[in-house]
Amino acid sequence: MLLTLTGVTKTYATGEGPLTVLDGIDLALQAGTSLALTGESGSGKSTLLHLAAGLDVADAGRVDLAGVNLTTASDSGRAALRRGKVGLVFQQFNLIPSLDVAANLAFQARLAGSHDPAWTAHLAQVLGLSALLGRYPEQLSGGQQQRVAIGRTLAARPQLVLADEPTGNLDEATGDAVLDLMLRLVAETGAALLMVTHSPRLANRLDRRVTLSAGRIT
Amino acid sequence: MTTGLTALLSHWLRHPLQLAMLMLGLALATALWSGVQAINAEARASYDRAAAVLGQNRLDRIEAGDGGPIAQGLYVALRRAGWKVSPVVEGRLPGTGLRLLGIDPLTLPPDAASVPVSTGADLGRFLSGDGLIYLNPDTAAALRPDDGLPDLQSDPGLPPGTGVSDIGVAQRLLGMEGKLSHLLVTPGRQPDGPLPQGLVRRAPDGGSDITRLTDSFHLNLTAFGFLAFAVGLFIVNSAIGLAFEQRRAMFRTLRALGLSARGLIGIVLLELLVLALVSGAIGIGLGYLVAAALLPDVAATLRGLYGAEVTGTLSLRPGWWLAGLGMAMAGTLLAAGQSLWRLWHLPLLAPAQPRAWARASARSLWRQGLAGAGLLGLSAGLLAFGTGLTAGFGGLAALLIGAALCLPMILILATGLGSRLARGVLVQWFWADTRQQVPGLSLALMALLLALAANIGVGTMVSSFRQTFVGWLDQRLASELYITARSADEARRLEAWLAPRTDAVLPILSAETPLFGRPGEVYGITDHATYRDNWPLLSATPDVWDRIAAGQGLMVNEQLYRAKGLALGDAVDLPGGPLPVVGVYSDYGNPRPQVLIAPEALMSRFPDTPRLRFGLRVAPNRAEALATALVAGFGLPEDAVVDQASLKALSLQIFERTFAVTAALNVLTLGVAGLAMFASLLTLSGLRLPQLAPVWAMGLTRQRLAVLEFARTLLLAALTLVAALPLGLALAWVLLAVVNVAAFGWRLPMQVFPADLMQLGGIALLAAGVASLIPVLRLARIAPASLLRVFANER
């Protein structure tokens, strides 16, 4: 099993007292499969994604990714795991504004020491970015930026792709096109995909679907 | 309106640190500016009081046409002819530095009634016996009982350093028996007909000599105060710019809810002016403290350099603090100008762009750079073709502002080059990201550039001056001992006693006389190897010493030479006939024109010159024993025998004190620049998260990001330092070769001190490191939840 969450609980302190966002979550994801995470706003979807990526640590339970217990791993250990095994795609794209498209595409792969120029070029071509390599993020449309973000994620050949509302900022047609590309390329790399989405239509295109409500899987 | 204002002010409650930065920046800017102004106002008030003594700034006076003394008989003849004039004797008391004014209270014009004795009960004591000297209490306290003076009477109405006595007493103390300095003319009708031959009537001066002499010093202080004010405004601009950017959405909401653009600008202005008023008041309080701390050093400088007496205590003048508040408000409006302009043109429906402020377009930076290049050209033109102090300071201002405007462009080019040359992915990102930070940090970096350049420039000038001054002192103070006799008879006995015991006894003779219409000095210089071998000549005819000794020429000091554009061979008018210039010598620290002639020529032209001071050449190892023998054998007071080392130490002490104020202002300006850096980094740190969070998400730890942020700040500071080096050296050159020449009349050779520059570089990097410490530590310890908010979808 590539990703396992066992009895995971996460609580945040708020002005009105502690707020439990995830409450005893159990979840598993096999390599090469995809899972859609749905639920209403505030149900804990993004938090679950963040814990799976090792961006945050669970208060209780454990998260295992590629044989590593993220709950007990050090900050630098989790960072190394993110670098080498995880790819993240966000709704806001979160490209690096100071780097051009080519540098953005190669960034994580180079950071992880797994940069393959031929593979990156292939991704750029498939994603329709070959003509945009010298541009900066602010010069791209939303759809183009998200394609760069997907390319950046896949260029490092991660074992797990975590996508948080990757088409949330795009219109339906562009969103569908981007998602098609992402699913195709994820399949091509053999990575597992965990995607957070509000849309049942998009969720239905993935292998499995899990719905969260008030921090629990329903 | 009130609702809108409440909404705007709520921002500051949520961002207290930002408010503190804004107020601190404005308070510091106001403090340094108003502190310097307080010092200047105090000094000028002292000069005015000195000039007002005896109504000299209001009454006509009669003087000898050649600037020399007037025979007392002429005064008597004028009175008999019906002239309503009153005699005055004026001079400095040897050994005390006291400016003594001798008056005749019975004929003194009513306009000169600032002197207390004209109506006082002590008139009898004033006129009789040993007499009485009226003095400022501080001056009276500084005089010692063994100075051999008459009774002293304190009068707080008199300016420091000035004493008033009966004319007979002053004539005796100043060695001017039978002579008068000038006559005060009582306003009203005077007899028709011309004045006797050799006398001229002069209208009162608009400003005293001291005012004119010290103008350049005060201009220097003002320039420094203004620089510090400008640097402080960078902090204000940074804080206001950020606050405007963060409240952009709020502005838009207020406008959408029906507040007019005019109304919105009105409440923002009101908010700014209230903040300016409060911060300005704090700044004025701080300025008072700065001025009080610096005033003793300034007073010592003015005394040492110009002989100007300034009281060591500050008074709170309404004009001063009102001007300070005015500057604070004007500065705030200036710093907020760009933000107000943007607010006026704020499109109601544009999407929020949180980083638009920090991401000034490349085009505007290039435009700014071009404007800077234009100013650098203007500076070069002013310095090459302009004349005088105004052109010098104008060139200096254009140089500094031009270079500051060019800085962002230079940094963008440098970081772009670094980015192209970098190999590793992190290094590439580091350079590219640093390049993107330049617009947001540009104001702070410009402030740092100005502060560093000022430090390098002024530091190089002071060090060059010190090195030149020390060498010059070695040349000028060649005699091992200097002695002053108390009377002509004692001087003769001393000369006779010393002749067999020394290698040479060199009389030091001097007389005061106008030179080209300004009060000047004539010195007699003995033809001796001491001077031939050591005198610091800048330019001379080959036979300079022979012609001086033969009474066929004179030497002029550099300040007179430059001020009058003299050349070798030009004639200089002196009583007894003109003499040609045969040499020019450096004469640092002396604000007055001076000429050197042979002692015999001096005595024939100024026969009453006292021969009381001597330089003694003796083997250095015998100097101390000889000094002891002189004090013991002749009962000379200890300060009448001064050895070379003490004199040099005293001169250097005056020198160091002269630049103590400059050094203090330097440190304060650098401190303000460091604070500007801190303010910018702190305010930018919140805006940085969207750029840093993705890199963190991709596998870089917060600690590593923090280290990179720290390195980024150091890199930008180092690049600014590199830019500040040529600018600072250019500034030093302008100060040494243009401003000093215009202000003081002497030009100094420029020397570069690499060790000092390296030390300053270290301090600059340290300041930048300290300034970035809090934002960097914050980043290193930031909660993941804060970084994750960057990726949050439901915003």
Short mmCIF file of C-alpha atoms in Angstrom, two decimals, chain A residues 50 53-57 68-83, chain B residues 695-706 779-785 787:
data_model
loop_
_atom_site.label_atom_id
_atom_site.label_comp_id
_atom_site.label_asym_id
_atom_site.label_seq_id
_atom_site.Cartn_x
_atom_site.Cartn_y
_atom_site.Cartn_z
CA HIS A 50 -1.96 18.08 3.67
CA ALA A 53 1.69 15.07 1.82
CA GLY A 54 3.52 15.48 5.10
CA LEU A 55 2.84 19.21 5.03
CA ASP A 56 1.24 18.92 8.45
CA VAL A 57 1.27 16.29 11.19
CA VAL A 68 7.59 5.92 6.04
CA ASN A 69 5.57 6.91 9.10
CA LEU A 70 4.97 10.62 8.51
CA THR A 71 3.57 11.12 12.00
CA THR A 72 6.93 10.46 13.60
CA ALA A 73 9.22 11.62 10.77
CA SER A 74 11.25 14.75 11.32
CA ASP A 75 10.57 17.98 9.48
CA SER A 76 13.51 17.40 7.15
CA GLY A 77 12.50 13.73 6.70
CA ARG A 78 9.02 14.77 5.59
CA ALA A 79 10.53 17.45 3.35
CA ALA A 80 12.75 14.84 1.68
CA LEU A 81 9.75 12.60 1.14
CA ARG A 82 7.78 15.44 -0.44
CA ARG A 83 10.71 16.22 -2.68
CA VAL B 695 8.91 25.76 -2.50
CA TRP B 696 8.34 24.51 1.03
CA ALA B 697 5.59 22.20 -0.25
CA MET B 698 7.99 20.82 -2.86
CA GLY B 699 10.39 19.71 -0.19
CA LEU B 700 12.46 22.51 1.26
CA THR B 701 12.40 22.81 5.03
CA ARG B 702 11.37 26.07 6.71
CA GLN B 703 14.85 26.33 8.23
CA ARG B 704 16.48 26.08 4.84
CA LEU B 705 14.11 28.67 3.43
CA ALA B 706 14.95 30.93 6.37
CA LEU B 779 9.94 32.09 8.92
CA ALA B 780 12.07 29.35 10.46
CA ARG B 781 9.44 28.80 13.15
CA ILE B 782 6.32 29.52 11.16
CA ALA B 783 3.50 27.06 11.79
CA PRO B 784 2.77 24.82 8.81
CA ALA B 785 -0.83 25.97 9.11
CA LEU B 787 2.02 28.23 5.07
#
